[in-house]
């Protein structure tokens, strides 16, 4: 009989493979005919390379030139005549700015007969940037937002106003050319103006929203940055067609199918998980205790994107915190395991995709003198999980559609 960890690895593999962007891009391009003008490609985000490679394979020389901006380690080699940039995430760096400028240069001389094939995925907010403030201030504001637990919508509402390419502004730069935008969603509910901060989609957020977020978290910003909060973003774009492909729902559905194949009765709890990571873990632990006497194997699936409030100086990510947050709740429950992974293969500023714990994890950590409460307080889930072989390592996956967490309750047959 397969072990819990082997089951977890199979479920993770199946879910991530289903979320790869290849088929999504193929579907979005199927039957689409470009006008007789030039076609140039711009891809931005953690899945940018994979999306661009698929488009290149399908369209070949029809694409005159391209610019791809993705996260460090996410490029898998050259593509045709594309200029490929790797840049910083979650904090933009100099390559983020250079990559975005290369994209601007690529589209600035186009006509109404031409088309920009714009491939967007999560992470694009940091990776694709032409800042209207200094790089240092942009990095500082981003770090403040991440540290205070702001959600992705709040973060992107501010990013749009600090940027020359976000909030529909890149589509304006492309005009009069048409923009055919294919979007891989990494935000719950698929709000197109928020994914990668909506470079080619009208912005629904307002200046009032931005100022409310600054007040809510007490953010420190320069006078020039505060002045940008007063400037409204484009509310209508006439040169853009958008196709949305892939989302956390697909990730959850694939995990559900994989669980079923392995003999678990699966239940998708939510595909809109949005809370503190460790609390989500504790909740899954509570569910495990409620169903601990079940006479058959169960799997509970939760997709979404949790948040971490930084209270320490340790190393980790939201998926690792979620998993470790469940360890105490499932302690001693034979056959119980919880794992959580980021679909992009990276969890926070670490080389792990997420974390795995089972009913023995808490006791094994205790034997090593590790206090789970103190570890979570110091946001040091990575090192704790490392001690008990609880890190999930996948490497960059080429996609980004949020996270999936699974509680397994395995019963002997």
Short mmCIF file of C-alpha atoms in Angstrom, two decimals:
data_model
loop_
_atom_site.label_atom_id
_atom_site.label_comp_id
_atom_site.label_asym_id
_atom_site.label_seq_id
_atom_site.Cartn_x
_atom_site.Cartn_y
_atom_site.Cartn_z
CA UNK A 1 0.00 0.00 0.00
CA UNK A 2 1.32 3.43 -0.92
CA UNK A 3 2.36 5.72 1.90
CA UNK A 4 0.67 9.03 2.68
CA UNK A 5 3.66 10.91 1.29
CA UNK A 6 3.56 8.90 -1.94
CA UNK A 7 -0.14 9.70 -2.30
CA UNK A 8 0.58 13.37 -1.67
CA UNK A 9 3.33 13.45 -4.30
CA UNK A 10 1.01 11.84 -6.87
CA UNK A 11 -1.77 14.34 -6.16
CA UNK A 12 0.64 17.28 -6.37
CA UNK A 13 2.07 16.03 -9.68
CA UNK A 14 -1.38 15.52 -11.23
CA UNK A 15 -2.67 18.91 -10.08
CA UNK A 16 0.36 20.83 -11.34
CA UNK A 17 0.39 19.06 -14.70
CA UNK A 18 -3.27 19.96 -15.22
CA UNK A 19 -2.53 23.60 -14.49
CA UNK A 20 0.24 23.97 -17.09
CA UNK A 21 -0.54 26.75 -19.57
CA UNK A 22 0.17 24.86 -22.82
CA UNK A 23 -3.37 23.65 -23.46
CA UNK A 24 -4.85 26.92 -22.20
CA UNK A 25 -2.84 28.95 -24.72
CA UNK A 26 -3.64 26.50 -27.52
CA UNK A 27 -7.34 26.79 -26.73
CA UNK A 28 -7.23 30.60 -26.66
CA UNK A 29 -5.45 30.75 -30.02
CA UNK A 30 -7.61 28.09 -31.67
CA UNK A 31 -9.50 29.57 -34.58
CA UNK A 32 -8.17 33.09 -33.91
CA UNK A 33 -7.09 34.88 -37.07
CA UNK A 34 -4.86 37.90 -36.88
CA UNK A 35 -5.25 40.77 -39.33
CA UNK A 36 -2.82 41.16 -42.21
CA UNK A 37 -0.47 43.38 -40.21
CA UNK A 38 2.49 42.49 -38.04
CA UNK A 39 2.16 40.33 -34.92
CA UNK A 40 4.49 40.96 -31.99
CA UNK A 41 4.46 39.08 -28.71
CA UNK A 42 4.86 40.30 -25.14
CA UNK A 43 4.68 37.78 -22.28
CA UNK A 44 4.90 38.76 -18.61
CA UNK A 45 4.64 36.66 -15.45
CA UNK A 46 5.85 33.46 -13.84
CA UNK A 47 4.32 31.39 -16.67
CA UNK A 48 5.53 33.77 -19.39
CA UNK A 49 8.17 31.48 -20.87
CA UNK A 50 5.86 28.49 -21.12
CA UNK A 51 3.04 30.57 -22.63
CA UNK A 52 5.40 32.25 -25.11
CA UNK A 53 6.93 28.92 -26.17
CA UNK A 54 3.50 27.45 -26.85
CA UNK A 55 2.48 30.50 -28.90
CA UNK A 56 5.75 30.35 -30.84
CA UNK A 57 5.29 26.65 -31.58
CA UNK A 58 1.77 27.30 -32.86
CA UNK A 59 2.31 30.51 -34.83
CA UNK A 60 5.95 30.23 -35.85
CA UNK A 61 7.21 33.02 -38.10
CA UNK A 62 3.79 34.75 -37.97
CA UNK A 63 5.17 36.34 -34.80
CA UNK A 64 7.68 38.91 -35.99
CA UNK A 65 9.42 39.42 -32.63
CA UNK A 66 8.78 39.01 -28.92
CA UNK A 67 9.76 40.04 -25.41
CA UNK A 68 9.37 37.62 -22.50
CA UNK A 69 9.77 38.73 -18.86
CA UNK A 70 9.67 36.02 -16.21
CA UNK A 71 11.02 35.18 -12.77
CA UNK A 72 14.61 34.14 -12.19
CA UNK A 73 15.00 30.42 -12.93
CA UNK A 74 11.71 30.22 -14.87
CA UNK A 75 13.17 30.55 -18.37
CA UNK A 76 13.94 27.20 -20.00
CA UNK A 77 16.06 28.37 -22.91
CA UNK A 78 15.85 30.57 -26.02
CA UNK A 79 12.65 30.90 -28.07
CA UNK A 80 12.84 31.78 -31.77
CA UNK A 81 13.57 35.49 -32.14
CA UNK A 82 12.33 36.47 -28.68
CA UNK A 83 14.20 38.62 -26.20
CA UNK A 84 13.98 36.84 -22.82
CA UNK A 85 14.42 38.62 -19.49
CA UNK A 86 14.50 37.12 -16.00
CA UNK A 87 13.61 39.56 -13.24
CA UNK A 88 12.80 40.01 -9.55
CA UNK A 89 9.73 38.71 -7.72
CA UNK A 90 7.94 39.59 -5.45
CA UNK A 91 9.97 42.81 -5.40
CA UNK A 92 10.76 44.37 -8.82
CA UNK A 93 14.42 44.87 -9.72
CA UNK A 94 16.42 46.52 -12.50
CA UNK A 95 15.65 43.66 -14.91
CA UNK A 96 11.92 44.19 -14.31
CA UNK A 97 12.36 47.74 -15.55
CA UNK A 98 14.60 46.77 -18.47
CA UNK A 99 12.27 43.99 -19.59
CA UNK A 100 9.25 46.28 -19.53
CA UNK A 101 11.17 48.95 -21.45
CA UNK A 102 12.12 46.34 -24.08
CA UNK A 103 8.39 45.52 -24.42
CA UNK A 104 7.50 49.21 -24.76
CA UNK A 105 10.17 49.62 -27.46
CA UNK A 106 8.78 46.57 -29.28
CA UNK A 107 5.23 47.96 -29.58
CA UNK A 108 5.69 51.70 -29.91
CA UNK A 109 5.88 51.87 -33.73
CA UNK A 110 2.83 49.71 -34.52
CA UNK A 111 -0.20 50.67 -36.63
CA UNK A 112 -3.91 49.90 -36.44
CA UNK A 113 -3.32 46.90 -38.73
CA UNK A 114 -0.89 45.31 -36.28
CA UNK A 115 -1.51 43.08 -33.24
CA UNK A 116 0.24 42.65 -29.91
CA UNK A 117 -0.22 39.13 -28.60
CA UNK A 118 -0.03 39.79 -24.86
CA UNK A 119 0.39 36.74 -22.60
CA UNK A 120 -0.21 37.49 -18.93
CA UNK A 121 0.27 35.36 -15.83
CA UNK A 122 0.64 35.82 -12.09
CA UNK A 123 3.74 37.59 -10.90
CA UNK A 124 3.54 40.07 -13.76
CA UNK A 125 3.00 42.94 -11.34
CA UNK A 126 6.58 42.70 -10.09
CA UNK A 127 8.20 41.30 -13.21
CA UNK A 128 6.76 43.75 -15.75
CA UNK A 129 7.32 47.26 -14.50
CA UNK A 130 8.12 50.79 -15.61
CA UNK A 131 7.99 52.68 -12.36
CA UNK A 132 6.92 56.28 -11.91
CA UNK A 133 8.85 56.48 -8.62
CA UNK A 134 12.40 55.40 -7.86
CA UNK A 135 13.15 51.69 -7.88
CA UNK A 136 14.18 51.99 -4.24
CA UNK A 137 10.84 53.49 -3.18
CA UNK A 138 8.85 50.98 -5.22
CA UNK A 139 10.74 48.14 -3.51
CA UNK A 140 10.16 49.71 -0.11
CA UNK A 141 6.40 50.14 -0.70
CA UNK A 142 6.14 46.55 -1.97
CA UNK A 143 7.96 45.24 1.11
CA UNK A 144 5.69 47.26 3.40
CA UNK A 145 2.59 45.81 1.72
CA UNK A 146 3.89 42.23 1.92
CA UNK A 147 4.91 42.60 5.57
CA UNK A 148 1.56 44.01 6.73
CA UNK A 149 -0.47 41.20 5.16
CA UNK A 150 -2.15 43.23 2.40
CA UNK A 151 -3.95 41.00 -0.10
CA UNK A 152 -3.10 40.89 -3.81
CA UNK A 153 -5.97 43.18 -4.79
CA UNK A 154 -4.82 45.86 -2.35
CA UNK A 155 -1.21 45.51 -3.47
CA UNK A 156 -2.11 45.80 -7.14
CA UNK A 157 -4.40 48.80 -6.56
CA UNK A 158 -1.33 50.76 -5.46
CA UNK A 159 1.05 49.24 -8.01
CA UNK A 160 -1.16 50.47 -10.86
CA UNK A 161 -0.77 54.06 -9.79
CA UNK A 162 2.99 53.82 -9.33
CA UNK A 163 3.47 52.34 -12.80
CA UNK A 164 3.53 53.50 -16.42
CA UNK A 165 2.40 50.07 -17.73
CA UNK A 166 -0.17 48.77 -15.25
CA UNK A 167 -3.89 49.49 -14.90
CA UNK A 168 -4.52 49.50 -18.66
CA UNK A 169 -1.59 51.76 -19.47
CA UNK A 170 0.34 49.19 -21.52
CA UNK A 171 -2.66 48.81 -23.85
CA UNK A 172 -2.62 52.57 -24.32
CA UNK A 173 1.08 52.38 -25.25
CA UNK A 174 0.26 49.66 -27.82
CA UNK A 175 -2.46 51.78 -29.49
CA UNK A 176 -3.44 52.09 -32.27
CA UNK A 177 -2.46 48.40 -32.58
CA UNK A 178 -4.94 45.78 -31.42
CA UNK A 179 -4.06 43.81 -28.27
CA UNK A 180 -5.06 40.15 -28.04
CA UNK A 181 -4.55 39.29 -24.40
CA UNK A 182 -4.45 35.72 -23.03
CA UNK A 183 -4.58 35.67 -19.24
CA UNK A 184 -3.65 32.85 -16.85
CA UNK A 185 -5.45 33.76 -13.64
CA UNK A 186 -3.76 33.75 -10.23
CA UNK A 187 -6.36 35.80 -8.34
CA UNK A 188 -9.53 34.44 -6.76
CA UNK A 189 -12.59 35.22 -8.87
CA UNK A 190 -10.42 36.03 -11.91
CA UNK A 191 -10.64 39.86 -11.81
CA UNK A 192 -8.95 40.76 -15.09
CA UNK A 193 -7.96 44.23 -13.98
CA UNK A 194 -6.03 42.81 -11.02
CA UNK A 195 -4.10 39.91 -12.58
CA UNK A 196 -0.54 41.25 -13.04
CA UNK A 197 -2.18 44.60 -12.17
CA UNK A 198 -4.10 44.57 -15.48
CA UNK A 199 -1.61 46.10 -17.98
CA UNK A 200 -4.16 45.68 -20.79
CA UNK A 201 -7.49 45.88 -18.99
CA UNK A 202 -9.58 48.85 -17.77
CA UNK A 203 -9.05 49.52 -14.08
CA UNK A 204 -12.00 49.14 -11.72
CA UNK A 205 -10.16 50.53 -8.69
CA UNK A 206 -10.23 54.23 -7.94
CA UNK A 207 -7.96 56.85 -6.45
CA UNK A 208 -10.17 56.75 -3.35
CA UNK A 209 -9.53 52.99 -3.02
CA UNK A 210 -5.78 53.56 -3.19
CA UNK A 211 -5.82 56.25 -0.51
CA UNK A 212 -7.96 54.05 1.76
CA UNK A 213 -5.37 51.24 1.54
CA UNK A 214 -2.55 53.63 2.46
CA UNK A 215 -4.52 54.78 5.49
CA UNK A 216 -5.51 51.22 6.48
CA UNK A 217 -1.92 50.02 6.75
CA UNK A 218 -0.23 53.30 7.65
CA UNK A 219 2.11 53.05 4.67
CA UNK A 220 5.03 55.46 4.42
CA UNK A 221 5.30 57.06 0.97
CA UNK A 222 6.96 60.12 -0.55
CA UNK A 223 4.97 63.18 -1.58
CA UNK A 224 5.47 62.32 -5.27
CA UNK A 225 4.12 58.79 -4.72
CA UNK A 226 1.15 60.14 -2.79
CA UNK A 227 0.51 62.53 -5.68
CA UNK A 228 0.28 59.59 -8.09
CA UNK A 229 -2.53 58.15 -5.96
CA UNK A 230 -4.67 61.09 -7.07
CA UNK A 231 -4.36 60.26 -10.80
CA UNK A 232 -7.14 58.07 -12.20
CA UNK A 233 -6.30 55.07 -14.38
CA UNK A 234 -7.95 54.18 -17.75
CA UNK A 235 -11.56 53.09 -17.34
CA UNK A 236 -12.17 52.12 -21.00
CA UNK A 237 -9.95 50.52 -23.66
CA UNK A 238 -11.18 50.03 -27.22
CA UNK A 239 -8.18 48.15 -28.67
CA UNK A 240 -8.17 45.06 -26.43
CA UNK A 241 -9.68 41.56 -26.69
CA UNK A 242 -9.13 39.36 -23.63
CA UNK A 243 -9.32 35.59 -23.19
CA UNK A 244 -8.98 34.19 -19.67
CA UNK A 245 -7.59 30.66 -19.36
CA UNK A 246 -6.78 28.52 -16.35
CA UNK A 247 -7.46 29.27 -12.70
CA UNK A 248 -7.39 27.77 -9.22
CA UNK A 249 -10.67 25.98 -10.02
CA UNK A 250 -8.79 23.84 -12.55
CA UNK A 251 -6.11 23.13 -9.92
CA UNK A 252 -8.73 21.96 -7.40
CA UNK A 253 -10.56 19.85 -9.98
CA UNK A 254 -7.32 18.08 -10.92
CA UNK A 255 -6.48 17.44 -7.26
CA UNK A 256 -9.98 16.07 -6.72
CA UNK A 257 -9.65 13.68 -9.67
CA UNK A 258 -6.24 12.49 -8.46
CA UNK A 259 -7.57 11.87 -4.93
CA UNK A 260 -10.50 9.89 -6.32
CA UNK A 261 -8.15 7.76 -8.43
CA UNK A 262 -6.14 6.92 -5.31
CA UNK A 263 -9.24 5.72 -3.44
CA UNK A 264 -10.16 8.82 -1.44
CA UNK A 265 -13.64 10.31 -1.33
CA UNK A 266 -12.80 13.93 -2.24
CA UNK A 267 -14.55 17.09 -1.07
CA UNK A 268 -13.64 20.50 -2.48
CA UNK A 269 -14.14 22.79 0.51
CA UNK A 270 -13.45 26.00 -1.42
CA UNK A 271 -11.55 27.43 -4.36
CA UNK A 272 -11.62 30.87 -2.73
CA UNK A 273 -9.46 30.33 0.36
CA UNK A 274 -8.24 33.72 1.58
CA UNK A 275 -7.13 33.91 5.21
CA UNK A 276 -4.08 33.68 7.45
CA UNK A 277 -1.98 30.68 6.34
CA UNK A 278 -1.46 29.12 9.75
CA UNK A 279 -5.18 29.53 10.56
CA UNK A 280 -6.07 27.68 7.34
CA UNK A 281 -3.78 24.89 8.50
CA UNK A 282 -5.39 24.82 11.93
CA UNK A 283 -8.82 24.66 10.27
CA UNK A 284 -7.81 21.61 8.21
CA UNK A 285 -6.52 20.05 11.42
CA UNK A 286 -9.92 20.63 13.03
CA UNK A 287 -11.66 19.00 10.07
CA UNK A 288 -9.34 15.99 10.48
CA UNK A 289 -10.44 15.56 14.10
CA UNK A 290 -14.13 15.77 13.18
CA UNK A 291 -13.77 13.01 10.58
CA UNK A 292 -11.12 10.91 12.31
CA UNK A 293 -13.53 7.99 12.86
CA UNK A 294 -14.58 7.70 9.20
CA UNK A 295 -14.51 4.13 7.90
CA UNK A 296 -13.19 5.07 4.44
CA UNK A 297 -10.48 7.35 3.04
CA UNK A 298 -11.37 11.03 2.73
CA UNK A 299 -9.68 14.02 1.08
CA UNK A 300 -10.56 17.66 1.74
CA UNK A 301 -9.32 20.18 -0.82
CA UNK A 302 -8.96 23.95 -0.46
CA UNK A 303 -7.68 26.20 -3.24
CA UNK A 304 -6.88 29.89 -3.06
CA UNK A 305 -4.23 32.17 -1.67
CA UNK A 306 -3.57 32.64 2.02
CA UNK A 307 -1.54 35.45 3.59
CA UNK A 308 1.26 35.61 6.13
CA UNK A 309 1.74 38.41 8.63
CA UNK A 310 5.47 38.67 9.29
CA UNK A 311 6.16 38.59 13.01
CA UNK A 312 9.65 37.09 12.85
CA UNK A 313 12.80 36.87 10.79
CA UNK A 314 12.73 33.21 9.75
CA UNK A 315 12.48 31.57 6.33
CA UNK A 316 9.31 30.19 4.80
CA UNK A 317 6.24 30.83 2.68
CA UNK A 318 2.48 30.73 3.02
CA UNK A 319 2.15 27.08 1.95
CA UNK A 320 4.83 25.96 4.39
CA UNK A 321 3.13 27.93 7.19
CA UNK A 322 -0.24 26.40 6.29
CA UNK A 323 1.15 22.86 6.44
CA UNK A 324 3.00 23.44 9.70
CA UNK A 325 -0.09 25.15 11.11
CA UNK A 326 -1.95 21.84 10.67
CA UNK A 327 0.68 19.65 12.33
CA UNK A 328 -0.60 20.02 15.90
CA UNK A 329 -4.22 19.47 14.85
CA UNK A 330 -3.52 16.14 13.15
CA UNK A 331 -0.95 14.95 15.73
CA UNK A 332 -1.58 11.30 16.60
CA UNK A 333 -4.44 10.87 14.10
CA UNK A 334 -3.25 7.77 12.25
CA UNK A 335 -3.50 8.13 8.49
CA UNK A 336 -3.81 11.94 8.53
CA UNK A 337 -1.65 14.27 6.40
CA UNK A 338 -1.86 17.86 5.18
CA UNK A 339 0.10 19.40 2.33
CA UNK A 340 -0.06 22.71 0.54
CA UNK A 341 1.75 23.84 -2.61
CA UNK A 342 2.08 26.90 -4.82
CA UNK A 343 1.29 26.04 -8.43
CA UNK A 344 4.31 28.01 -9.66
CA UNK A 345 6.68 25.74 -7.74
CA UNK A 346 7.99 28.45 -5.44
CA UNK A 347 6.64 29.39 -2.03
CA UNK A 348 7.72 32.81 -0.79
CA UNK A 349 11.45 33.56 -1.03
CA UNK A 350 12.39 29.84 -0.84
CA UNK A 351 13.27 26.98 -3.19
CA UNK A 352 10.34 24.91 -1.92
CA UNK A 353 6.89 24.73 -3.54
CA UNK A 354 5.24 24.17 -0.18
CA UNK A 355 5.07 21.88 2.84
CA UNK A 356 3.90 18.45 3.97
CA UNK A 357 3.05 17.22 7.48
CA UNK A 358 1.44 14.07 8.81
CA UNK A 359 0.25 12.68 12.13
CA UNK A 360 3.86 12.06 13.24
CA UNK A 361 5.31 15.49 12.40
CA UNK A 362 4.53 17.26 15.68
CA UNK A 363 6.06 14.51 17.82
CA UNK A 364 9.15 14.24 15.61
CA UNK A 365 9.72 18.00 15.85
CA UNK A 366 9.23 17.88 19.62
CA UNK A 367 11.86 15.14 19.88
CA UNK A 368 14.29 17.53 18.16
CA UNK A 369 13.45 20.34 20.55
CA UNK A 370 11.40 22.29 18.01
CA UNK A 371 8.39 24.24 19.32
CA UNK A 372 5.87 24.66 16.48
CA UNK A 373 4.29 27.71 18.11
CA UNK A 374 7.65 29.49 18.32
CA UNK A 375 8.55 28.46 14.78
CA UNK A 376 5.35 29.99 13.39
CA UNK A 377 5.85 33.09 15.51
CA UNK A 378 9.26 33.50 13.86
CA UNK A 379 7.92 32.61 10.37
CA UNK A 380 10.54 29.87 10.14
CA UNK A 381 8.48 26.98 8.74
CA UNK A 382 11.13 26.14 6.12
CA UNK A 383 13.80 25.08 8.59
CA UNK A 384 11.33 23.17 10.78
CA UNK A 385 9.91 21.22 7.84
CA UNK A 386 13.42 20.61 6.54
CA UNK A 387 14.20 18.71 9.76
CA UNK A 388 11.37 16.21 9.13
CA UNK A 389 11.57 15.91 5.32
CA UNK A 390 8.46 18.05 5.05
CA UNK A 391 9.48 20.37 2.23
CA UNK A 392 7.77 19.87 -1.14
CA UNK A 393 10.29 20.53 -3.91
CA UNK A 394 9.08 20.71 -7.52
CA UNK A 395 11.23 23.40 -9.10
CA UNK A 396 9.61 26.09 -11.29
CA UNK A 397 6.54 24.63 -12.99
CA UNK A 398 5.86 27.15 -15.75
CA UNK A 399 2.42 28.08 -14.46
CA UNK A 400 0.84 30.15 -11.69
CA UNK A 401 -2.81 29.68 -10.68
CA UNK A 402 -2.74 30.13 -6.88
CA UNK A 403 -2.25 27.37 -4.32
CA UNK A 404 -3.91 24.11 -3.35
CA UNK A 405 -4.00 22.53 0.11
CA UNK A 406 -5.20 18.98 0.79
CA UNK A 407 -6.08 17.07 3.97
CA UNK A 408 -5.82 13.31 3.55
CA UNK A 409 -7.44 10.82 5.93
CA UNK A 410 -6.29 7.41 4.78
CA UNK A 411 -7.92 4.23 6.00
CA UNK A 412 -6.48 0.74 5.61
CA UNK A 413 -8.45 -1.37 3.13
#
